[in-house]
Tab-separated table of C-alpha atoms and ligand atoms in Angstrom:
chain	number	residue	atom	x	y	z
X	1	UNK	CA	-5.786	-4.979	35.176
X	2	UNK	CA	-5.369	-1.089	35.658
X	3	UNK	CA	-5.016	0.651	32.790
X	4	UNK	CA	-3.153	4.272	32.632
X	5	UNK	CA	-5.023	6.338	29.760
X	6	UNK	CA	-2.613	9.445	28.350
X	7	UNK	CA	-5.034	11.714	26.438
X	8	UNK	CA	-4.070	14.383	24.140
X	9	UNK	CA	-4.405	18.363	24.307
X	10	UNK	CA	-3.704	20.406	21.629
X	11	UNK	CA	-3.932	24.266	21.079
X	12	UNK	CA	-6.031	24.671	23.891
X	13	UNK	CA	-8.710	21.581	23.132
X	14	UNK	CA	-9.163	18.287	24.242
X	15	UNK	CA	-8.845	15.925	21.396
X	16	UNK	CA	-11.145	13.463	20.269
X	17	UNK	CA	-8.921	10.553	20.262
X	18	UNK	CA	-9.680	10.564	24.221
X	19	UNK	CA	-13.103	8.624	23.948
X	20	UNK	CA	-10.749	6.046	21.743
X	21	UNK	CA	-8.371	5.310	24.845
X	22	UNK	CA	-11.859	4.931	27.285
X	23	UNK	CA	-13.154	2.929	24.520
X	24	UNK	CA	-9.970	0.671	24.384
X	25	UNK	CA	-9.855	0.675	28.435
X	26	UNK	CA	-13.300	-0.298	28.199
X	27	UNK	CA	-12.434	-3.220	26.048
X	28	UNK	CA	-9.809	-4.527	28.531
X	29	UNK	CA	-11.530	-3.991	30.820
X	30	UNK	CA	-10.658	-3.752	34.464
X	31	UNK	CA	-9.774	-0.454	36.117
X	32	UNK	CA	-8.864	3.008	34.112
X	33	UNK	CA	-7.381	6.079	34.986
X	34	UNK	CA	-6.973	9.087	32.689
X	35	UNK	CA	-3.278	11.468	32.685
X	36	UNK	CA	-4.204	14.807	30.769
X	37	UNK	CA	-1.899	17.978	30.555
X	38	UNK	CA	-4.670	19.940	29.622
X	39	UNK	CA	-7.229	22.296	31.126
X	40	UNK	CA	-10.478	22.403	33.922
X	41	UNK	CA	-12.288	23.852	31.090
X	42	UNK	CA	-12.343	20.939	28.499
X	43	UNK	CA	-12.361	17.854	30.606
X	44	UNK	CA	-13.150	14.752	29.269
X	45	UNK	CA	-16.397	12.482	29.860
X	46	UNK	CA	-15.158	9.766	31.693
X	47	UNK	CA	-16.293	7.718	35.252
X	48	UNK	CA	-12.620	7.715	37.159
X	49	UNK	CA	-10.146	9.682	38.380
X	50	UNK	CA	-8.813	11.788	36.132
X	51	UNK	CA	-4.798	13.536	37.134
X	52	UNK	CA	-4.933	16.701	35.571
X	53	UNK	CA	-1.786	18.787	34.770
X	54	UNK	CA	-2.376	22.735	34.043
X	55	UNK	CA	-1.172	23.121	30.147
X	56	UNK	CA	-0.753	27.105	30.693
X	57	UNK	CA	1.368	26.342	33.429
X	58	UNK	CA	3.426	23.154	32.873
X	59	UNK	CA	3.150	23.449	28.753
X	60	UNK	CA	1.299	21.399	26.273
X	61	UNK	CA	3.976	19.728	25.007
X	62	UNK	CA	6.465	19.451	27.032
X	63	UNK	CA	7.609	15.999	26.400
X	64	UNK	CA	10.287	16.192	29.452
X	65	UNK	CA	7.568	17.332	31.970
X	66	UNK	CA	5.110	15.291	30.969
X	67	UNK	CA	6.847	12.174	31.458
X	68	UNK	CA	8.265	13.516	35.119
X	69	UNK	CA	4.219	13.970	35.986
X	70	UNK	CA	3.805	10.733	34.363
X	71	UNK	CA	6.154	9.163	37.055
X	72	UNK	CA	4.495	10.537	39.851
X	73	UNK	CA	1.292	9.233	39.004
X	74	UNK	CA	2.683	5.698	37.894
X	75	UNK	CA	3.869	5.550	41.505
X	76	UNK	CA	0.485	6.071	43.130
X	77	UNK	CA	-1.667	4.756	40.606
X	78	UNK	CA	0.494	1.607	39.443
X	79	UNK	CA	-0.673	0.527	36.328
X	80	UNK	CA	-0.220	-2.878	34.189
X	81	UNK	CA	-0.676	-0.824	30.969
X	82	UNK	CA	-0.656	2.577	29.953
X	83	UNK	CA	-2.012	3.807	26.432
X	84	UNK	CA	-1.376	6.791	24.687
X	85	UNK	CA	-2.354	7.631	21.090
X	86	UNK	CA	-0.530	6.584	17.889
X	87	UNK	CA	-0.110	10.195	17.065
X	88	UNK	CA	3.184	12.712	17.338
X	89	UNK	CA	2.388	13.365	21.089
X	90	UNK	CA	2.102	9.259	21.822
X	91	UNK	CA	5.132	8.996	19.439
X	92	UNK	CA	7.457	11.897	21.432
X	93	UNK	CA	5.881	10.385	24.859
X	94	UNK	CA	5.698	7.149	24.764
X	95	UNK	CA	8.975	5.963	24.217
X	96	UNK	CA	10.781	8.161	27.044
X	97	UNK	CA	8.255	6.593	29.368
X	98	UNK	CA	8.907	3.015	27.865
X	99	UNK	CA	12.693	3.866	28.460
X	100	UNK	CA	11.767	5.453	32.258
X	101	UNK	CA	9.902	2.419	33.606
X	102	UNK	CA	12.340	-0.165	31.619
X	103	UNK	CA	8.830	-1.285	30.177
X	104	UNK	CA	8.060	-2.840	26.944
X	105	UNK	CA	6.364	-0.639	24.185
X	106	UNK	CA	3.710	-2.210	21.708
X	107	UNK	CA	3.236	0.816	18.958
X	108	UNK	CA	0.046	1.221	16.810
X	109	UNK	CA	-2.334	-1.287	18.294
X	110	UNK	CA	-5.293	-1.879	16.481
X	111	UNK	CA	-7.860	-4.795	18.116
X	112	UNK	CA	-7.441	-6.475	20.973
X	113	UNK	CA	-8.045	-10.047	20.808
X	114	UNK	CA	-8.665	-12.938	23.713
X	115	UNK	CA	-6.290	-10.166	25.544
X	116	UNK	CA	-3.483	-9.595	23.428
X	117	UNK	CA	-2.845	-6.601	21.568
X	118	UNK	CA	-2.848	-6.438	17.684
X	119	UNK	CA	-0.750	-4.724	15.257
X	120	UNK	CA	-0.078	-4.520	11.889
X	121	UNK	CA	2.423	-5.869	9.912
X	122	UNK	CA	4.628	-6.175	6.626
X	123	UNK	CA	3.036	-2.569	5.482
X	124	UNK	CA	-0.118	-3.445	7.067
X	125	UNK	CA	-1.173	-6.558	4.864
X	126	UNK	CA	-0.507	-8.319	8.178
X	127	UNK	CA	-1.317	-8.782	11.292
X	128	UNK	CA	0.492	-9.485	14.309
X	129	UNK	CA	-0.687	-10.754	17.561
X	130	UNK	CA	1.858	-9.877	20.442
X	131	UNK	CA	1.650	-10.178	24.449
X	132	UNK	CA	4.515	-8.269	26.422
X	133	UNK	CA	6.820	-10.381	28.730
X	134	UNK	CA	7.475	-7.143	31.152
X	135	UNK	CA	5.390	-6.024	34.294
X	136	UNK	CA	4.497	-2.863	32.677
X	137	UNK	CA	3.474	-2.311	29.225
X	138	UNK	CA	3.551	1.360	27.089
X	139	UNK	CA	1.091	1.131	24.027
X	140	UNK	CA	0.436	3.404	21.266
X	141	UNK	CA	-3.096	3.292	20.139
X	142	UNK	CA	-4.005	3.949	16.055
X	143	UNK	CA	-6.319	6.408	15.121
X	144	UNK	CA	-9.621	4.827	14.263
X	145	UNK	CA	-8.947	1.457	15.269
X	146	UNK	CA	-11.074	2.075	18.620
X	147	UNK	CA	-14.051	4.409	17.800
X	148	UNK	CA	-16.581	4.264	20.139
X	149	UNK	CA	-19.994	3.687	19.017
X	150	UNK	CA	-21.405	5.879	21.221
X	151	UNK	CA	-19.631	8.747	23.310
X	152	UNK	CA	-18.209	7.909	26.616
X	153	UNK	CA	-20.338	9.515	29.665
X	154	UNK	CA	-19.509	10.373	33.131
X	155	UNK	CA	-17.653	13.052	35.410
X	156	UNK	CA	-14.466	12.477	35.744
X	157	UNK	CA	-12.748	12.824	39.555
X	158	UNK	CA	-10.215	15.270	39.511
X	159	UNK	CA	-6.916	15.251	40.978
X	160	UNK	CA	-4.681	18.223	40.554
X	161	UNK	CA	-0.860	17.562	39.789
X	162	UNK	CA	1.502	20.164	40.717
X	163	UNK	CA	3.532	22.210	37.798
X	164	UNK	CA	6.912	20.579	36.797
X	165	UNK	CA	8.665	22.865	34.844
X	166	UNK	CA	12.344	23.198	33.170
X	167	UNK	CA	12.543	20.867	29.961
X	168	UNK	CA	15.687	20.088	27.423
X	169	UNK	CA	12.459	20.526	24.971
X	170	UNK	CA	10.995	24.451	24.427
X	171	UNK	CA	7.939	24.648	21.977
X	172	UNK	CA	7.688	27.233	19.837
X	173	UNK	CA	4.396	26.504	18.691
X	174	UNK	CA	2.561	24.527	15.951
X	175	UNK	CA	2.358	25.281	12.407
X	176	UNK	CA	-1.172	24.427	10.530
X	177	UNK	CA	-0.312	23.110	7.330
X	178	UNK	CA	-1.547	24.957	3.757
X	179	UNK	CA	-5.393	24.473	3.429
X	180	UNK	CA	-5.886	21.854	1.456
X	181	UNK	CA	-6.594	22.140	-1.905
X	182	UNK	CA	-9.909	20.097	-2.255
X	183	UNK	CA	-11.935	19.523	0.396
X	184	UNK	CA	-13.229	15.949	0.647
X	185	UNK	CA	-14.758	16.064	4.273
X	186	UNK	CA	-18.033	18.364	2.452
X	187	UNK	CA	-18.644	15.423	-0.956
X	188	UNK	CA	-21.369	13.704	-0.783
X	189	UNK	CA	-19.577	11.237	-3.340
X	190	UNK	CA	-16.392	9.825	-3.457
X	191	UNK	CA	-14.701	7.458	-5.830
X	192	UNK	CA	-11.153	6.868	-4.480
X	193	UNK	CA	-8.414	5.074	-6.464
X	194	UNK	CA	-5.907	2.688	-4.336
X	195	UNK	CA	-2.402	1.597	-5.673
X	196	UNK	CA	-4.590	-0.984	-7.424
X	197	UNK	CA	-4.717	1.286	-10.303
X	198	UNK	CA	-1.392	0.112	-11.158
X	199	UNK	CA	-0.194	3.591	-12.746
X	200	UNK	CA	-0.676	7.332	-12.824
X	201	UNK	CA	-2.740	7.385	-16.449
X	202	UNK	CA	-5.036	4.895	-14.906
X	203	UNK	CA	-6.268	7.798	-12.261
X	204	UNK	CA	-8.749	8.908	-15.593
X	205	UNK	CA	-10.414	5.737	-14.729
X	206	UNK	CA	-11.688	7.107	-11.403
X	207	UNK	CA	-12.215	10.752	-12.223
X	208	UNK	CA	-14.073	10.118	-14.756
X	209	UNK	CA	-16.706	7.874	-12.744
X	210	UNK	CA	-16.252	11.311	-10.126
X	211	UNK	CA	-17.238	13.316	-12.776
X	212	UNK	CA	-19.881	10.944	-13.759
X	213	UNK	CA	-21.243	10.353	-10.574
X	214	UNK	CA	-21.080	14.469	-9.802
X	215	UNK	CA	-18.900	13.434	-7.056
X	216	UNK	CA	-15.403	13.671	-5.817
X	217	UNK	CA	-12.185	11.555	-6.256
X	218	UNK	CA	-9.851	10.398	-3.738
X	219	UNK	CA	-6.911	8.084	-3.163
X	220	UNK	CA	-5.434	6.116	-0.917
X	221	UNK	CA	-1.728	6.992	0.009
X	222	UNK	CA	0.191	5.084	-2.235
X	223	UNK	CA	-1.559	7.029	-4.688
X	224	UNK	CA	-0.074	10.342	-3.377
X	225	UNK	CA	3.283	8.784	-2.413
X	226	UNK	CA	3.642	7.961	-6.132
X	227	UNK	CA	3.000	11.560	-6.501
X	228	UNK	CA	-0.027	10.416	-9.195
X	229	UNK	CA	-2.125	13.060	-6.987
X	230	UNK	CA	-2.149	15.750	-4.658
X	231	UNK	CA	-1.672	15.069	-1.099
X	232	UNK	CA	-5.164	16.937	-0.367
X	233	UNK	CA	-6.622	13.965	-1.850
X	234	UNK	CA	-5.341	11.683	0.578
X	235	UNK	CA	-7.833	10.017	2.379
X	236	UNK	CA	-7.008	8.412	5.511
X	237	UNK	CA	-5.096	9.136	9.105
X	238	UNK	CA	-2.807	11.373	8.235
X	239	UNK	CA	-5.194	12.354	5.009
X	240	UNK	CA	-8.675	13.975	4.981
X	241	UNK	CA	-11.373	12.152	7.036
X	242	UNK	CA	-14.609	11.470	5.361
X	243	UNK	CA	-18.089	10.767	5.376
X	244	UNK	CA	-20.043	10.408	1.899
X	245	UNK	CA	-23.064	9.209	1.466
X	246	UNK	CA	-21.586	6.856	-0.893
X	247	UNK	CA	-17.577	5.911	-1.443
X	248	UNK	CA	-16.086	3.555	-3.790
X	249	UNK	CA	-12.925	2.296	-2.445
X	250	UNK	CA	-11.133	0.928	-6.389
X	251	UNK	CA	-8.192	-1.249	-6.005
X	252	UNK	CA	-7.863	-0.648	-2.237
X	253	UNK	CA	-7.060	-2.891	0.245
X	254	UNK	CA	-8.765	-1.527	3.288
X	255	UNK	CA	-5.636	-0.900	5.589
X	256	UNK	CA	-6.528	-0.001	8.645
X	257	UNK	CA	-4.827	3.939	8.191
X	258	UNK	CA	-7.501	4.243	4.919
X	259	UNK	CA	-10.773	2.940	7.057
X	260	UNK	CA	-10.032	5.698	9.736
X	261	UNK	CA	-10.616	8.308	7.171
X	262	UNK	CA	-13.285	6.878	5.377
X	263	UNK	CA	-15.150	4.186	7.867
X	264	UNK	CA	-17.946	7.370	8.569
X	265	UNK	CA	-18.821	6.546	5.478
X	266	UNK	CA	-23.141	6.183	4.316
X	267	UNK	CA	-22.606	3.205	1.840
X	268	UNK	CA	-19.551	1.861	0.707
X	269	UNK	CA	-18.524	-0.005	-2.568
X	270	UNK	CA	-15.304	-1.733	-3.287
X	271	UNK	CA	-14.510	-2.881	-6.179
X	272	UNK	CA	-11.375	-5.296	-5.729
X	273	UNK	CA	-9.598	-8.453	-7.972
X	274	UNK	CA	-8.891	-10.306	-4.514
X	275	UNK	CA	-12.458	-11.658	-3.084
X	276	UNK	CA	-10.606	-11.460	0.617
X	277	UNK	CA	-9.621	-7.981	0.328
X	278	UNK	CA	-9.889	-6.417	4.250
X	279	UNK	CA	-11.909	-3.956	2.875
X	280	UNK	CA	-14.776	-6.664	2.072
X	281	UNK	CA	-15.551	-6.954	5.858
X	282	UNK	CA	-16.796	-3.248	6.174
X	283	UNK	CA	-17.837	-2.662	2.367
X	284	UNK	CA	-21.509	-3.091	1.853
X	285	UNK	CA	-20.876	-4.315	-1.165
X	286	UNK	CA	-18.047	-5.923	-2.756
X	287	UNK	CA	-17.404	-6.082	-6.831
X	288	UNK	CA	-14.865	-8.987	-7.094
X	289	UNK	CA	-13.573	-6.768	-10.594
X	290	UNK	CA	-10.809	-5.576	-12.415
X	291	UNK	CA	-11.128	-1.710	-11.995
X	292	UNK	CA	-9.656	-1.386	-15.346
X	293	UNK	CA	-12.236	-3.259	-17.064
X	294	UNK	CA	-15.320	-2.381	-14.414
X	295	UNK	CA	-15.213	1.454	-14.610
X	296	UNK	CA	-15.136	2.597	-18.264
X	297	UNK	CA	-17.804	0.558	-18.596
X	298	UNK	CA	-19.892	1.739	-15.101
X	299	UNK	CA	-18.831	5.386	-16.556
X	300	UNK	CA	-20.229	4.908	-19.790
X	301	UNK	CA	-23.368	3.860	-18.559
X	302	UNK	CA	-24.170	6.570	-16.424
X	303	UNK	CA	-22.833	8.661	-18.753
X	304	UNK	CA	-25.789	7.327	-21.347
X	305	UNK	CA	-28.340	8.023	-18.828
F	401	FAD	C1	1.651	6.133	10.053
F	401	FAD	C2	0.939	5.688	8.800
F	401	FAD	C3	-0.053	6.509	8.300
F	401	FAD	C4	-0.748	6.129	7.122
F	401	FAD	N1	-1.725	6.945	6.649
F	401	FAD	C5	-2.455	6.539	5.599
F	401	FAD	C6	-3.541	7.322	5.098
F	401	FAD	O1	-3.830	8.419	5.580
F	401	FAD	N2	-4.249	6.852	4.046
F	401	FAD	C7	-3.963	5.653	3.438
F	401	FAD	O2	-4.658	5.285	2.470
F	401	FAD	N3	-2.939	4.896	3.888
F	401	FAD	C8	-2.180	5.311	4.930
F	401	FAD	N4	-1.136	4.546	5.340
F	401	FAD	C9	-0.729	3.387	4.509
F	401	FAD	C10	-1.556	2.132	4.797
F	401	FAD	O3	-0.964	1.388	5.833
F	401	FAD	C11	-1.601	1.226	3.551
F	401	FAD	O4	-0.285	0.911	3.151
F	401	FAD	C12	-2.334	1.873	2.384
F	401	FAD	O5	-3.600	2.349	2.785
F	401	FAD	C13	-2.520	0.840	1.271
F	401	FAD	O6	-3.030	1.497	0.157
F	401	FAD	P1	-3.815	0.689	-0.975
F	401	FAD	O7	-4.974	-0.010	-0.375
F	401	FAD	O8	-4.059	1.655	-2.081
F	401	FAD	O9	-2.700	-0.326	-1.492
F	401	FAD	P2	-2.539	-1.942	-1.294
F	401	FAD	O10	-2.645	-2.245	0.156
F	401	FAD	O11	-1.333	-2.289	-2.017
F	401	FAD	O12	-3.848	-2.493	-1.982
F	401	FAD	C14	-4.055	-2.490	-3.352
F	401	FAD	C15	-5.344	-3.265	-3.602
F	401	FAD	O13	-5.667	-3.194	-4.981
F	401	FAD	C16	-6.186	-4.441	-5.389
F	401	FAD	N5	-5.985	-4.495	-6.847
F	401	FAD	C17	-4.833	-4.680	-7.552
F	401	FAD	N6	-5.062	-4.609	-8.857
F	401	FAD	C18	-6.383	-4.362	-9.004
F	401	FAD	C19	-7.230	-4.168	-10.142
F	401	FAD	N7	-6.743	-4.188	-11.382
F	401	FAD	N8	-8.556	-3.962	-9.945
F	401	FAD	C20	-9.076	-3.919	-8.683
F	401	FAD	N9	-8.311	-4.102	-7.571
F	401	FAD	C21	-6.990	-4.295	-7.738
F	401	FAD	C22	-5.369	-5.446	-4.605
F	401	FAD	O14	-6.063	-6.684	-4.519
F	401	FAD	C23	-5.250	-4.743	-3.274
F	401	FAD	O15	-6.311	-5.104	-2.398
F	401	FAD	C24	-0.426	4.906	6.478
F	401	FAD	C25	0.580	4.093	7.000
F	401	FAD	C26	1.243	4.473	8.147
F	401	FAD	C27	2.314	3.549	8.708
């Protein structure tokens, strides 16, 4: 099995989510190689070869460009599967490669298992186990799902690609979006509320055990889809990551999009009505309890103290 590893580069930095594609390779295991459109002076740790792409020259995204280096590398380096990250550079990338090689694409894998890929299904309360039919095989990769435990090591060997340019695509440049209004990655407590609370009046429930606690509240996305809270609240991939020295997850399930934002997390509570709630296998500790009955009365308590 070779594996072809697309990592990310973003206003001039590697990004993390590299050491989850050598992770994932490492999983398969077999053979990696690494793509990067990036720079010399932010290479990633990894032992193989490594086809590096100058950003200032070629562009960082450059969706068109990339996927014409892409080619070139496919056709030396042959791979069986190559992984990019669930993210909007895997999302713009992927795809147009997919198309290019007439390969199948398996978006937002999150475990491998005996050698098939996972993914999650029906709004992540499932999962589904899939195996592509075609020689070649484009994955996306979701964020969190394939954190190493310790960081990758090694020199990578690298082999300079020469600049492509001229794409139907021109970037203009990225646009940070407003500073959140709470910052959750600096509590040292969070109590977050999942859809579980059933309705926007119920969100008391958890800020007062916050306030209680002298801690922080959070929520899951539902939460902030419902608009019952402000999106800087949202913990989660595309929330706020975290890493308290205690959270407690109330009425939520433990999709795998919530764990990446909280999974850094010292001690974890959940307090949950179903007893095989996902988030039971990471929770330290799991209160099989209705949050509307458990948390006035674990608020008044510490309120009394
Ligand atoms: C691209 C993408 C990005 C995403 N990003 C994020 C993200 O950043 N953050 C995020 O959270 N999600 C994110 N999601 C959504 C994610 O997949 C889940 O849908 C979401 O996390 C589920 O939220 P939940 O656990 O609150 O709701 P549910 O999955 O509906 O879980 C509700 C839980 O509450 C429990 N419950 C019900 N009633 C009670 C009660 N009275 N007392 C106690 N427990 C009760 C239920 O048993 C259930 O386990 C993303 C999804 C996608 C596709």
């Amino acid at each position: 099995m070779k594996t072809l590893l697309v990592a990310e580069y973003r206003d001039g930095k590697l990004l993390a989510n590299s050491d989850e594609l050598i992770n994932f390779a490492d999983q398969l295991g077999g053979e990696a190689v690494m793509f990067l459109v990036g720079s010399e002076a932010a290479l990633p740790q990894f032992a193989g070869k490594l086809y590096l792409a100058d950003a200032g020259q070629v562009g960082e995204f450059s969706p068109g460009v990339h996927k014409q280096l892409l080619l070139e590398v496919i056709e030396k380096e042959p791979p069986q599967l190559i992984a990019l990250p669930h993210s909007s550079y895997g999302w713009d990338l992927a795809p147009r490669l997919a198309v290019a090689l007439q390969a199948a694409q398996i978006s937002e894998v999150v475990a491998i298992e005996a050698g098939k890929l996972v993914v999650p299904a029906c709004n992540a309360k499932l999962k589904r186990t899939t195996k592509a039919t075609t020689a070649t095989t484009v994955v996306t990769l979701q964020a969190g799902a394939f954190t190493p435990d310790t960081e990758p090591a090694g020199t990578p060997e690298v082999i300079k690609l020469a600049g492509v340019t001229g794409d139907a695509v021109q970037f203009h440049g990225y646009e940070a979006p407003a500073a959140a209004a709470v910052d959750l990655s600096k509590a040292e407590i969070i109590i977050a509320g999942g859809r579980g609370i059933g309705k926007a009046e119920n969100l008391t429930l958890i800020e007062d055990l916050a306030k209680a606690l002298g801690g922080e509240y959070g929520a899951s996305r539902p939460v902030v889809d419902a608009e019952w809270t402000d999106h800087s609240r949202q913990v989660g991939s595309t929330g706020q990551s975290v890493s308290p020295k205690l959270y407690i997850a109330c009425g939520i399930s433990g999709a795998i999009q919530h764990l990446a934002g909280m999974k850094q997390s010292e001690y974890v509570i959940a307090i949950n009505t179903d007893k095989d709630a996902p988030i039971g296998e990471m929770a330290d500790v799991l209160a099989v309890a209705d949050l509307k009955q458990l948390l006035p009365l674990l608020t008044e308590k510490l309120q009394a103290l």
